[in-house]
Short mmCIF file of C-alpha atoms and ligand atoms in Angstrom, two decimals:
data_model
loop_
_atom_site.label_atom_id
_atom_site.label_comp_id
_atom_site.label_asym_id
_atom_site.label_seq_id
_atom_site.Cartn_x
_atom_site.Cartn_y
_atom_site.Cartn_z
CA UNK A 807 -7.27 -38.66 -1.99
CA UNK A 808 -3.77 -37.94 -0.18
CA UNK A 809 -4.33 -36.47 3.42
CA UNK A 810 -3.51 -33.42 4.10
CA UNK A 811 -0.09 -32.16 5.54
CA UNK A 812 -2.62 -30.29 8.55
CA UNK A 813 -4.13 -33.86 9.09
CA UNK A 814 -0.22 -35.87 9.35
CA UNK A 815 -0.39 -36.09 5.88
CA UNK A 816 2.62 -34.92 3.03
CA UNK A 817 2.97 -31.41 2.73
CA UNK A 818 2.36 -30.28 -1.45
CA UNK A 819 5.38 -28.25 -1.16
CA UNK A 820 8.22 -28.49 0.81
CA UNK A 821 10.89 -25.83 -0.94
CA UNK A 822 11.04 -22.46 0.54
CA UNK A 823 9.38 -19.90 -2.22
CA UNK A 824 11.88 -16.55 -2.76
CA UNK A 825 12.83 -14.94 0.28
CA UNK A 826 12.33 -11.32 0.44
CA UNK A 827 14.32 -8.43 0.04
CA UNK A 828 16.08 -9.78 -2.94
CA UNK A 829 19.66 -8.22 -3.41
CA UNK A 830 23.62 -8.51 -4.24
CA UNK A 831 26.77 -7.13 -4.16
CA UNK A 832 25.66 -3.98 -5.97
CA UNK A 833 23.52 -2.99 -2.53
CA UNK A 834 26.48 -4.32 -0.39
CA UNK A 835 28.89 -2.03 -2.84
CA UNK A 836 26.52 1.07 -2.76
CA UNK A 837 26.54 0.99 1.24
CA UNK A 838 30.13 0.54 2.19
CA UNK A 839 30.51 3.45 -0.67
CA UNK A 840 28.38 5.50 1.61
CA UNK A 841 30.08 4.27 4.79
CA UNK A 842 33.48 5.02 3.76
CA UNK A 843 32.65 8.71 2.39
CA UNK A 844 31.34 9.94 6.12
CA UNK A 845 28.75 11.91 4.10
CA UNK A 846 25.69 9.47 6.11
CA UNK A 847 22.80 12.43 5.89
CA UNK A 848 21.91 14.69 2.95
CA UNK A 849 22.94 17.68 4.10
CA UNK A 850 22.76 19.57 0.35
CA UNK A 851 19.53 21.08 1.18
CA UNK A 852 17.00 21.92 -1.49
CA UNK A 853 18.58 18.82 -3.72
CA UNK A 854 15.01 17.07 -3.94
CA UNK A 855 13.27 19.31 -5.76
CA UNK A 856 14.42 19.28 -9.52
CA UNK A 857 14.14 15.80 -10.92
CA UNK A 858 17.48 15.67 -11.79
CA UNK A 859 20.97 14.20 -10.79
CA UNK A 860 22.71 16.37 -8.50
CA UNK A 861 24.66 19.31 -10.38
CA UNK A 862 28.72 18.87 -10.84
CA UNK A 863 30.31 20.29 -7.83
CA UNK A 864 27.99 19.09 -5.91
CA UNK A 865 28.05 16.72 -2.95
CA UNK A 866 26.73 14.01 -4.61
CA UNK A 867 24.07 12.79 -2.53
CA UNK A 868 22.42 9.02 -2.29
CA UNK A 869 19.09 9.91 -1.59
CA UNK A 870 18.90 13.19 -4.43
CA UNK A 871 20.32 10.22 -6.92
CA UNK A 872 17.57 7.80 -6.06
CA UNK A 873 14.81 11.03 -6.59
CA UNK A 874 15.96 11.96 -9.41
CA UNK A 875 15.50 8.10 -10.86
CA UNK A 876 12.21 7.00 -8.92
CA UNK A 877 10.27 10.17 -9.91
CA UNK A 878 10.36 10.04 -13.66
CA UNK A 879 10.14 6.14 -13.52
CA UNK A 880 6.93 7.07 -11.97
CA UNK A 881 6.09 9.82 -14.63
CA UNK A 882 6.83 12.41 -12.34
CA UNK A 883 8.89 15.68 -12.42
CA UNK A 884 9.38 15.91 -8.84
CA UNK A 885 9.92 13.81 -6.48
CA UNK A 886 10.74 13.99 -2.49
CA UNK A 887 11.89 11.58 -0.10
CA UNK A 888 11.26 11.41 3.55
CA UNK A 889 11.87 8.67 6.39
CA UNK A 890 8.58 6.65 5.48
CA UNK A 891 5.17 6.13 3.82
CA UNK A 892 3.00 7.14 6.83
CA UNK A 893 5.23 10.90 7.04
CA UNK A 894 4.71 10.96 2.76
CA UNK A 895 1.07 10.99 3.41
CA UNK A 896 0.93 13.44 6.23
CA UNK A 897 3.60 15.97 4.85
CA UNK A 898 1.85 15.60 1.49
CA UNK A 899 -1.63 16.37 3.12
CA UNK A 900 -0.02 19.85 4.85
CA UNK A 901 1.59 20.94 1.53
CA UNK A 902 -2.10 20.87 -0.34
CA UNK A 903 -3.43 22.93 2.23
CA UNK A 904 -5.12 20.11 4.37
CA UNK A 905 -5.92 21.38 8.18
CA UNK A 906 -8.06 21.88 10.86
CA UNK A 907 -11.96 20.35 10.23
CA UNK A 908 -11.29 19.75 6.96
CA UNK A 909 -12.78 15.92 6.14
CA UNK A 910 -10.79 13.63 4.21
CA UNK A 911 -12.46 10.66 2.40
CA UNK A 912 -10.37 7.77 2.64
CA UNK A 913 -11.16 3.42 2.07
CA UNK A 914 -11.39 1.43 5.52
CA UNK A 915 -9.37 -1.78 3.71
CA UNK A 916 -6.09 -0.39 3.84
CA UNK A 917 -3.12 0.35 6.08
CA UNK A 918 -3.90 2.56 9.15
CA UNK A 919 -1.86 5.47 8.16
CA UNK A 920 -3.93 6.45 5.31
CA UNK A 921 -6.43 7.19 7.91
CA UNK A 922 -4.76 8.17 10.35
CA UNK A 923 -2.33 10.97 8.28
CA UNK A 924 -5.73 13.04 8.00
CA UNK A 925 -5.87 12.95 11.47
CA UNK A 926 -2.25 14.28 11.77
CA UNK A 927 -2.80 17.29 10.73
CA UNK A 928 -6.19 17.91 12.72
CA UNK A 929 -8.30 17.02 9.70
CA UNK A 930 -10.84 14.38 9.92
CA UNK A 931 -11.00 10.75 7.81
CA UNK A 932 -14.21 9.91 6.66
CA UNK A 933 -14.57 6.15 5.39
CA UNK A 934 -16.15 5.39 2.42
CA UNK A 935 -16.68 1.73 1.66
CA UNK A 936 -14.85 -0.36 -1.60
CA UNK A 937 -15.40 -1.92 -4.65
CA UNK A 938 -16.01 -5.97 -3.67
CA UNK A 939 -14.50 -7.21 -7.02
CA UNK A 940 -11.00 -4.49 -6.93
CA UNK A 941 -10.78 -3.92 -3.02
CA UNK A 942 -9.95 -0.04 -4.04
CA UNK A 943 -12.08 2.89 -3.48
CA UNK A 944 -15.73 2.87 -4.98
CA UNK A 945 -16.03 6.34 -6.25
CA UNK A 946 -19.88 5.96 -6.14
CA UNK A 947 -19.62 5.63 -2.42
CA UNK A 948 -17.04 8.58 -2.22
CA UNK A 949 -19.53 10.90 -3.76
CA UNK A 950 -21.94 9.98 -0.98
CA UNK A 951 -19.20 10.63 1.46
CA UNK A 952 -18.59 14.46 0.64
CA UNK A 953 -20.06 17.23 2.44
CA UNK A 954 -19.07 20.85 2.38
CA UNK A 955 -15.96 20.30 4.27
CA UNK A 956 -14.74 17.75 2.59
CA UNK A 957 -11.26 18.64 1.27
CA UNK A 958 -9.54 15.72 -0.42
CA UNK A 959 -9.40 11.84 -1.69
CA UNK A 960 -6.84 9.38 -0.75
CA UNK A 961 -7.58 6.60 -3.52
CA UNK A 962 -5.23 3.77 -2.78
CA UNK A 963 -3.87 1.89 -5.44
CA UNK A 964 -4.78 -1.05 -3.46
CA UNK A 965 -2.13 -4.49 -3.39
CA UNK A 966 -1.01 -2.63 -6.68
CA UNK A 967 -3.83 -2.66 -8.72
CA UNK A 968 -4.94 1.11 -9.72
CA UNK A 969 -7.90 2.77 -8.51
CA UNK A 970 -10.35 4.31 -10.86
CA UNK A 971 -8.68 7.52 -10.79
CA UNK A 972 -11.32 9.10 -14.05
CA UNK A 973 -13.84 8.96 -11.68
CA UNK A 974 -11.95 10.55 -8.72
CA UNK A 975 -10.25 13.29 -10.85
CA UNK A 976 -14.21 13.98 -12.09
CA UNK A 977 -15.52 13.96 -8.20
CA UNK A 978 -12.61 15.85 -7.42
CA UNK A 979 -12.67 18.50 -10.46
CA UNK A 980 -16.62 18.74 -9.45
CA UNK A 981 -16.19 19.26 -6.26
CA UNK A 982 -13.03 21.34 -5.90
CA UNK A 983 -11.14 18.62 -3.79
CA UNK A 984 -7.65 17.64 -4.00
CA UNK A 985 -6.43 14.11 -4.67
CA UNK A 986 -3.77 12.58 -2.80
CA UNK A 987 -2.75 9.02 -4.32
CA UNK A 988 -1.56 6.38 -1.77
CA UNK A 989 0.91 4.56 -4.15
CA UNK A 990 2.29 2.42 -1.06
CA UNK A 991 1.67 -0.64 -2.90
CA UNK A 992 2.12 0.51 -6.21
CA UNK A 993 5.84 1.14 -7.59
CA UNK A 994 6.13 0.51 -11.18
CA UNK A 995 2.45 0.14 -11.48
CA UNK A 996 -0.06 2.35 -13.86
CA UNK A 997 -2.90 3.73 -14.54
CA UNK A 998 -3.74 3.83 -18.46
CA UNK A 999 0.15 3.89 -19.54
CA UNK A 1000 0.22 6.43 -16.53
CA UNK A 1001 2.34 5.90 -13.60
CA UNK A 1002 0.91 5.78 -10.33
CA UNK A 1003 0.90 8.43 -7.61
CA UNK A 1004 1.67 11.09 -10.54
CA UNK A 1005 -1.97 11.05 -11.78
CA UNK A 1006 -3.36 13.25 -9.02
CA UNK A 1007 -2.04 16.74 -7.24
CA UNK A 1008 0.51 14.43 -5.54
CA UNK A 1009 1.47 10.78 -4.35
CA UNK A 1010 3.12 8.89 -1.76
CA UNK A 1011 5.27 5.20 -1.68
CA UNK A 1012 6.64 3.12 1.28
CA UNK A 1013 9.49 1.37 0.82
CA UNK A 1014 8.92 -0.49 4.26
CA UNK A 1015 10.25 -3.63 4.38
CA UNK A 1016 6.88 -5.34 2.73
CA UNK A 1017 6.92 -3.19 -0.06
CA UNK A 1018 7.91 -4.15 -3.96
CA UNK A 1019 10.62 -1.38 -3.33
CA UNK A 1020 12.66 -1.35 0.16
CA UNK A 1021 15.33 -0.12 2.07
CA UNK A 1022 13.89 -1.34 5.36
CA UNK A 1023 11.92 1.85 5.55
CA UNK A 1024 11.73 5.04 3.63
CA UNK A 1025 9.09 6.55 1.98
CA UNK A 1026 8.44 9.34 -1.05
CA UNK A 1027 6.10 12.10 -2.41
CA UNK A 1028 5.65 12.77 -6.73
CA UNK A 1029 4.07 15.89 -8.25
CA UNK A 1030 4.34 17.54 -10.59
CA UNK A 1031 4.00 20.89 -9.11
CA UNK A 1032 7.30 22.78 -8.97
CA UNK A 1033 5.40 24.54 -5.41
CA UNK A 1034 4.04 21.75 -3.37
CA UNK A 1035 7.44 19.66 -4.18
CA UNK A 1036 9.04 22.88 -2.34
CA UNK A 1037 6.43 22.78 0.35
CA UNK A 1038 6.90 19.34 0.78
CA UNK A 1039 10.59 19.23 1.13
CA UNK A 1040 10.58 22.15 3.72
CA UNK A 1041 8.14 20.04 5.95
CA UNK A 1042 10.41 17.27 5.77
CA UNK A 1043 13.28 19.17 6.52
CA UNK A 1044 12.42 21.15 9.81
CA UNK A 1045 10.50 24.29 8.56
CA UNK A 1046 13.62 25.15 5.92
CA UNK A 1047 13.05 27.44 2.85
CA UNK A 1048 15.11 26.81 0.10
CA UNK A 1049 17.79 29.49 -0.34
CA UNK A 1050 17.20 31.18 3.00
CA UNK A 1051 19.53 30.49 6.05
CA UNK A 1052 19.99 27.25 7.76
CA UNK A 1053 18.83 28.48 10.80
CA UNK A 1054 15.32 29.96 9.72
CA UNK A 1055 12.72 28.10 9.94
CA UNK A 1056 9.23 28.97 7.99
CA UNK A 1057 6.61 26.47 8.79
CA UNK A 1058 6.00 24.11 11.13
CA UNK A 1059 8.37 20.91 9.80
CA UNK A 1060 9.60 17.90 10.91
CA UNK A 1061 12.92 16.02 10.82
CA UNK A 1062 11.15 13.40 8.48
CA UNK A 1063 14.73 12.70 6.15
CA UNK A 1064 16.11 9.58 4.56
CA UNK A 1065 19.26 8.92 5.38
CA UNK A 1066 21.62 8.01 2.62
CA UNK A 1067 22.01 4.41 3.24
CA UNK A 1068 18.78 4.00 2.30
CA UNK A 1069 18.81 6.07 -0.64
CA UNK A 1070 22.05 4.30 -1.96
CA UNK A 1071 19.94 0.72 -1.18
CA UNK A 1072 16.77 1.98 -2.88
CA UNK A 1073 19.05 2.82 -6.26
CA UNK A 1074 19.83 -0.80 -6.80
CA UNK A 1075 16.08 -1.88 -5.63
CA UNK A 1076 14.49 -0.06 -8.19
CA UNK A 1077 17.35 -1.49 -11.35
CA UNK A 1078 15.54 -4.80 -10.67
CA UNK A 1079 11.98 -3.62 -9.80
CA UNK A 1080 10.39 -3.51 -13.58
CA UNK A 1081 11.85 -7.26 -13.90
CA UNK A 1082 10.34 -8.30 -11.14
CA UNK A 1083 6.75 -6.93 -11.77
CA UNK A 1084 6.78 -8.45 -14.72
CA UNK A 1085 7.13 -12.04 -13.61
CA UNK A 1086 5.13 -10.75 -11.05
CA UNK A 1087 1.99 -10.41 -13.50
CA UNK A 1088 2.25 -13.26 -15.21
CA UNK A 1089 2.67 -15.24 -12.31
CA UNK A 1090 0.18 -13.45 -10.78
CA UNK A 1091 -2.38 -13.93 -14.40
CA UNK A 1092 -1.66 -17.54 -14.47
CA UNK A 1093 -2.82 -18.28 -10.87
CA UNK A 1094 -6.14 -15.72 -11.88
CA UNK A 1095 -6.95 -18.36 -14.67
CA UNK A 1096 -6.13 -21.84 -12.59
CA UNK A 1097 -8.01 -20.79 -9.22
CA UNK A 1098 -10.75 -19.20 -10.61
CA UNK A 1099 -11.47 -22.53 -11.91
CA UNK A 1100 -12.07 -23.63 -8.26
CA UNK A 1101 -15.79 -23.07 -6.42
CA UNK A 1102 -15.69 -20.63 -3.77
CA UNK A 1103 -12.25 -19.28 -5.27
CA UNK A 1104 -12.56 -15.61 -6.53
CA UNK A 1105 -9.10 -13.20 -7.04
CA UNK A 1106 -9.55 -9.51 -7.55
CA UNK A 1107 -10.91 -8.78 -10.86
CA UNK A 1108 -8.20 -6.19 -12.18
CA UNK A 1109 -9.80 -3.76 -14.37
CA UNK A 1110 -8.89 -2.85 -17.62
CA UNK A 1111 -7.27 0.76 -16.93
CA UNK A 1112 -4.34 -0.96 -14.60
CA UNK A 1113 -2.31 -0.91 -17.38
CA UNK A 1114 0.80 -2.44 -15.06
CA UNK A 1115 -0.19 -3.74 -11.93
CA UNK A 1116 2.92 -4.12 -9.21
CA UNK A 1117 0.84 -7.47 -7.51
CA UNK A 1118 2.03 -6.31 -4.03
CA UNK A 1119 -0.30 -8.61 -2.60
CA UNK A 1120 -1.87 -11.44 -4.47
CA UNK A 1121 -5.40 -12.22 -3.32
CA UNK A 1122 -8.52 -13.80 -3.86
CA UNK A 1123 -11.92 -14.21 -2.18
CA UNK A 1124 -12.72 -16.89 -0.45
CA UNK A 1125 -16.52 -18.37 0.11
CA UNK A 1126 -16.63 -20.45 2.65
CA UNK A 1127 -19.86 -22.15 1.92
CA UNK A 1128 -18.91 -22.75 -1.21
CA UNK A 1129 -15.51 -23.74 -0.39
CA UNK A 1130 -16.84 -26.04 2.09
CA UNK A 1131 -14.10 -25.19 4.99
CA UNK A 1132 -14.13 -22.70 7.12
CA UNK A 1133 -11.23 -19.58 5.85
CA UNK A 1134 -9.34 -20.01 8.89
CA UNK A 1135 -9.26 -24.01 8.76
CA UNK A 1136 -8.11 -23.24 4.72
CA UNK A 1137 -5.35 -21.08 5.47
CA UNK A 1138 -3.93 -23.03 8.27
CA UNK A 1139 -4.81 -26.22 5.85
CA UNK A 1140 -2.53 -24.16 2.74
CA UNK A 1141 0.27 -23.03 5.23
CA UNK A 1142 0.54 -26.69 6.31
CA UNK A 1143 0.61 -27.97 2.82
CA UNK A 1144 3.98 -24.96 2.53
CA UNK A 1145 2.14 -22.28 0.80
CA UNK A 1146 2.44 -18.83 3.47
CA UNK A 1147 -0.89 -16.76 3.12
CA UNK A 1148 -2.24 -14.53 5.39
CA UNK A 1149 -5.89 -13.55 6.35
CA UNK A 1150 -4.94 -9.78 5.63
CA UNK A 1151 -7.02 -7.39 7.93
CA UNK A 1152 -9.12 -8.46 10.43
CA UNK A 1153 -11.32 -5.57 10.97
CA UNK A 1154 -12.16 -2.51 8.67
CA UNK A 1155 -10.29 0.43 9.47
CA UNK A 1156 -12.47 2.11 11.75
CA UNK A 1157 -13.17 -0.74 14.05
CA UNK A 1158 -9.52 -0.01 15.51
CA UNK A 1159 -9.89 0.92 19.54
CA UNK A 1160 -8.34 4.18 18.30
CA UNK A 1161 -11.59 5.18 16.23
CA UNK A 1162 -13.54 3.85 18.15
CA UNK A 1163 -12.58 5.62 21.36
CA UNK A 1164 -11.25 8.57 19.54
CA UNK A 1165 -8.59 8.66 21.06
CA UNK A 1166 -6.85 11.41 18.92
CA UNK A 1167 -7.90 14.83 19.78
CA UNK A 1168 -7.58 16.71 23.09
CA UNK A 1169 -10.29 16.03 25.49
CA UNK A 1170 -13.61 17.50 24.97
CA UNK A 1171 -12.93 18.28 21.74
CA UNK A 1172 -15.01 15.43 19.76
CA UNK A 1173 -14.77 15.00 15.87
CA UNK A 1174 -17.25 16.71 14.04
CA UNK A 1175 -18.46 15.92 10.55
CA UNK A 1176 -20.11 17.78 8.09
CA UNK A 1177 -22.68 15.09 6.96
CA UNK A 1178 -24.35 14.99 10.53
CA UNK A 1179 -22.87 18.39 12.04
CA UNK A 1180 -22.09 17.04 15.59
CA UNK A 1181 -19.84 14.24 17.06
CA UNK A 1182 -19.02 11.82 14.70
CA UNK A 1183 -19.54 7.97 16.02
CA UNK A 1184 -17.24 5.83 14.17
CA UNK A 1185 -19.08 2.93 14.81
CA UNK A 1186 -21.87 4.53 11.75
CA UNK A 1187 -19.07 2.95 9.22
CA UNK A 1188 -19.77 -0.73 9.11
CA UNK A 1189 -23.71 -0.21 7.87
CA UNK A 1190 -21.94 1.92 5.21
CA UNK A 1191 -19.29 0.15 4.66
CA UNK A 1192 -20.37 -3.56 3.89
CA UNK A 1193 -17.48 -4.64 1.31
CA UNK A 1194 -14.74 -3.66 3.52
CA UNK A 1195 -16.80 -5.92 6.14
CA UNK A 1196 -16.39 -8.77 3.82
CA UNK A 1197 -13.28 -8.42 2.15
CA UNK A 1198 -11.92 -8.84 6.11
CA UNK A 1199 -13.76 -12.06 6.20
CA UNK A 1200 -12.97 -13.19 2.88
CA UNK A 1201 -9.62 -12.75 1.97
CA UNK A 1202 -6.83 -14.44 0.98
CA UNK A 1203 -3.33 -12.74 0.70
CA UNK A 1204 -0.23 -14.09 -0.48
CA UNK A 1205 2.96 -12.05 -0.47
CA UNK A 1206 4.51 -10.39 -3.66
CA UNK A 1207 7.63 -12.69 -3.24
CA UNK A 1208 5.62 -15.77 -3.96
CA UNK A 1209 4.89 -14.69 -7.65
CA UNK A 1210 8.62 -14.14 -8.20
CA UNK A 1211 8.87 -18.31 -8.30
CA UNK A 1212 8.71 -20.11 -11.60
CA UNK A 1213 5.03 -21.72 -13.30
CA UNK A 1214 5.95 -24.99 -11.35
CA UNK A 1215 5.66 -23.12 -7.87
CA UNK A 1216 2.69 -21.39 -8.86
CA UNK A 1217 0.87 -25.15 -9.84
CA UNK A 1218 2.26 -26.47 -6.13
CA UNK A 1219 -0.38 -23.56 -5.40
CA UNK A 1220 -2.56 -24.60 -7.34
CA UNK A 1221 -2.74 -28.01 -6.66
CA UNK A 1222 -2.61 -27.32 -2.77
CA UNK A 1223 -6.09 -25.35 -2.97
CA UNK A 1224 -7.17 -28.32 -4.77
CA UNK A 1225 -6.01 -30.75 -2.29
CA UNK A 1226 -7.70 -28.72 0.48
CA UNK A 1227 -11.17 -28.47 -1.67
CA UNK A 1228 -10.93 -32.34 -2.51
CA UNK A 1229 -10.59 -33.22 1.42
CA UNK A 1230 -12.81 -30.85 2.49
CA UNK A 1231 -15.45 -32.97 4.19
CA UNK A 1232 -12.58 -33.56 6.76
CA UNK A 1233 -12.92 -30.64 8.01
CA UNK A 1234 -16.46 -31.02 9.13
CA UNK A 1235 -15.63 -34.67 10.35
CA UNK A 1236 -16.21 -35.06 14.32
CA UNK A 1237 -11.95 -36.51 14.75
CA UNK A 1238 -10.86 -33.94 11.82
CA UNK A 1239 -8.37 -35.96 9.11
CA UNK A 1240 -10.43 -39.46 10.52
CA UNK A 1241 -12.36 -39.67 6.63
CA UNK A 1242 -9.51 -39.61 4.70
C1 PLP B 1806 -1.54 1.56 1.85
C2 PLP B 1806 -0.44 2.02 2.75
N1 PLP B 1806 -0.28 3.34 2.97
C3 PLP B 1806 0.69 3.80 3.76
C4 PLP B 1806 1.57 2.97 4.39
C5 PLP B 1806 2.58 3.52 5.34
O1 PLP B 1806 3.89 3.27 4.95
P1 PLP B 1806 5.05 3.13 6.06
O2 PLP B 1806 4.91 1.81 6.71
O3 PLP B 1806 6.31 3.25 5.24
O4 PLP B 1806 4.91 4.26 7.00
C6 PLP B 1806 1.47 1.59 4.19
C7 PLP B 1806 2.40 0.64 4.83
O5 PLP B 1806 2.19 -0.53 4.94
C8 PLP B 1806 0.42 1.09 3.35
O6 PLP B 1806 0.24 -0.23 3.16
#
C-alpha cells in the first residue's frame, strides 16, 4: 500500500490538469478589433431582438453578433444579452409578469441568485427540495410547493444535466404558471434533442468566469416570444422602447448591458464549446463507470432525457460510512494526491443569514406565503427539504476543466480515490499515516 501524499507520501498526480478559460489568438484578435474601432458599448439599440446578424449598414455590433449565434445554437429565436446571469434571471422574471407576492418555487442546491432574483422583484422564493440521484428539481415536491399565489418555476439544469422539464411544463400547463429555465450551467446542453433554456417561456446563462462559456462575466435570456424578448431588452436597457426616442423611458429598467468586449470574447468561446462538451461527456461517462465501481462512491445518475449534458460540474456522492473516511479528510486526502475537488455548498439555500433573518424587505413588512398565510419562517425548509440537506454533506465536485484532460488523467483520478479507499484505516489511526 503506498502512503498517501496527505500522510508525506507521493502525490498520484503531479501535472497540472487544463487550466481554465481556454483561448488563442482568435479572442486576443477579436478584442484589439474592438479596441481599435472605439465602438466599446452597443449603442444600436433594439439589435437583440431578431436572431439575426446585424443588417448591412449597420454598426456592426459584438454583442448583437454573439446573440444572433448563441440563441439558435440553443434552439432559440431570440436571444438577449445583459451584464450577467443573476440580472438574466431577474429581468427575465419582470418580463413574464413576476411581482409583488407572487411565490416563486425554486431548488435550495443551487447558486443564490436563483433565489434571490424572485426576491428582486418583490416576489417571494419558495424552496422545494431535489431529486437525491440528479441534484435538479423534484417535480413531485414542486407540486407540493404551489399555492394560489404561486406564479412560476425556476428548474435548474443543475451542473448541466437537464431537469425533467415534461413534468414541469405539465405542473406548469396545470397550474397556469410560467417556467423560467436557469440554464447557468447548461450551454450546449439538451433536453430530448432540445436545447436548454429554450424549452420553457424563457431561459437564462452565465458566462461568469466558472461557466462552460465565459467572458469573465456576462449573462443571456432565450425565448422564443417575439414580446418578452422586447420586454426583456427594454429592462436591460434603462426603460427604452424600441423605435421610440432615446430619451423616453417606459418601464422601470436597468443599465444591465454587455459591453462589446465581452461579446467579441464570447464569439470565439462558443466556436470551441460543442468540442469541448463532447470530451467533456465521455470523460465525464468513463469516470461514471470506473468510480461507481468503488463502495461509498455514487455520481449523479443522468437520466435518459439529457440528451447532451454540458458536465459543468462533475460530481458524485460520497458515503462516508461506507467510504470509511470522513468527506472532508477524502477531499483534502484527493487534493493532496493533485486531484482539485471541492465540497460544493455547504448549506441549502435557505440556511443563508439572509433567509434566515430576512433581511430583504423593508422593515415590518415580513414575507408572507400562501401555504401558511402569515410570516413565512425560512427555517420550515430543511424538514422539507432533506436531499438538498444531504447532497451538502455528500458531495463531491470537480470542475468542468478536469474532464477536458485525456483517459490517462481521468485513471490518475481514478486510481487516487482508490488509493484513498485502500488506506483508509489511516484515517481512523490515533498518529494519522502511522499504519501505513
Ligand atoms: C445556477 C446559477 N444561476 C445563476 C447564476 C448567476 O450567474 P452570474 O454569476 O453570472 O450572475 C449562477 C452563477 O454561478 C448559477 O450557478
Amino acid at each position: 500500500m503506498s502512503r498517501l501524499a496527505i500522510f508525506g507520501g507521493t502525490p498520484e498526480r503531479s501535472r497540472p490538469f487544463p487550466s481554465w478559460p481556454v483561448f488563442d489568438d482568435s479572442e486576443e484578435k477579436a478584442l484589439l478589433e474592438v479596441l481599435r474601432s472605439g465602438n466599446w458599448w452597443r449603442y444600436s439599440h433594439g439589435q437583440a431582438v431578431e436572431a439575426t446578424a446585424p443588417e448591412a449598414g449597420q454598426p456592426s455590433s459584438k454583442v448583437a453578433e454573439f446573440q444572433a449565434a448563441f440563441a439558435p445554437f440553443q434552439g432559440a429565436r431570440y436571444g438577449i444579452a445583459c451584464a450577467n446571469g443573476s440580472a438574466a434571471l431577474e429581468v427575465a422574471l419582470k418580463a413574464l409578469g413576476v411581482g409583488p407576492g407572487d411565490e416563486v418555487v425554486v431548488p435550495p442546491y443551487t447558486f443564490i441568485a436563483t433565489a434571490t432574483a424572485p426576491l428582486a422583484v418583490n416576489a417571494v422564493p419558495i424552496f422545494a427540495d431535489i431529486d437525491y440521484d440528479t441534484f435538479n428539481l423534484a417535480p413531485e415536491r414542486v407540486e407540493e410547493a404551489i399555492t394560489p399565489r404561486t406564479k412560476a418555476i425556476i428548474p435548474v439544469h443543475f451542473a448541466g444535466q437537464a431537469a425533467d422539464m415534461e413534468a414541469f411544463l405539465d405542473i406548469a400547463q396545470r397550474h397556469n404558471l410560467v417556467v423560467l429555465e436557469d440554464a447557468a450551467h447548461a450551454h450546449g446542453a439538451a433536453w430530448k434533442g432540445r436545447g436548454l433554456g429554450s424549452i420553457g417561456q424563457a431561459g437564462t446563462f452565465s458566462f461568469q468566469a466558472s461557466k462552460n462559456l465565459t467572458a469573465g462575466e456576462g449573462g443571456l435570456i432565450i425565448t422564443n416570444h417575439r414580446d418578452l424578448a422586447e420586454i426583456c431588452e427594454s429592462y436591460i436597457w434603462g426603460g427604452r422602447k424600441i423605435g421610440r426616442p432615446w430619451y423616453e423611458h417606459h418601464r422601470l429598467g436597468w443599465n444591465y448591458r454587455m459591453t462589446e468586449f465581452q461579446g467579441a470574447i464570447l464569439s470565439q468561446q462558443l466556436k470551441r464549446l460543442a468540442g469541448q462538451n463532447a470530451r467533456r461527456e465521455e470523460n465525464a461517462s468513463y469516470l461514471d463507470a470506473q468510480l461507481s465501481k468503488l463502495p461509498g462512491i455514487r455520481p449523479l445518475r443522468v437520466q435518459p432525457f439529457a440528451t447532451g449534458h454540458s458536465h459543468h460540474l462533475y460530481i458524485f456522492r460520497f458515503d462516508e460510512a461506507e467510504f470509511g473516511v470522513p468527506r472532508a479528510d477524502f477531499l483534502a486526502a484527493l487534493q493532496a494526491e493533485g486531484i482539485p475537488c471541492l465540497a460544493g455548498y455547504a448549506h441549502p439555500l435557505y440556511k443563508n443569514p439572509m433567509f434566515l433573518q430576512q433581511d430583504f424587505y423593508p422593515r415590518g413588512c415580513p414575507v408572507t406565503c400562501g401555504h401558511y398565510g402569515r410570516a413565512l419562517d425560512y427555517t420550515c425548509f430543511e424538514a422539507l427539504c432533506p436531499n438538498a440537506e444531504r447532497a451538502c454533506r455528500e458531495a463531491v465536485w470537480l470542475e468542468h476543466r478536469l474532464l477536458l484532460a485525456g483517459r490517462e488523467d481521468m485513471d490518475d483520478i481514478v486510481r487516487a480515490v482508490e488509493k484513498i479507499h485502500e488506506s483508509r484505516v489511516n484515517f481512523n489511526s490515533p498518529v494519522r499515516g502511522e499504519r501505513e
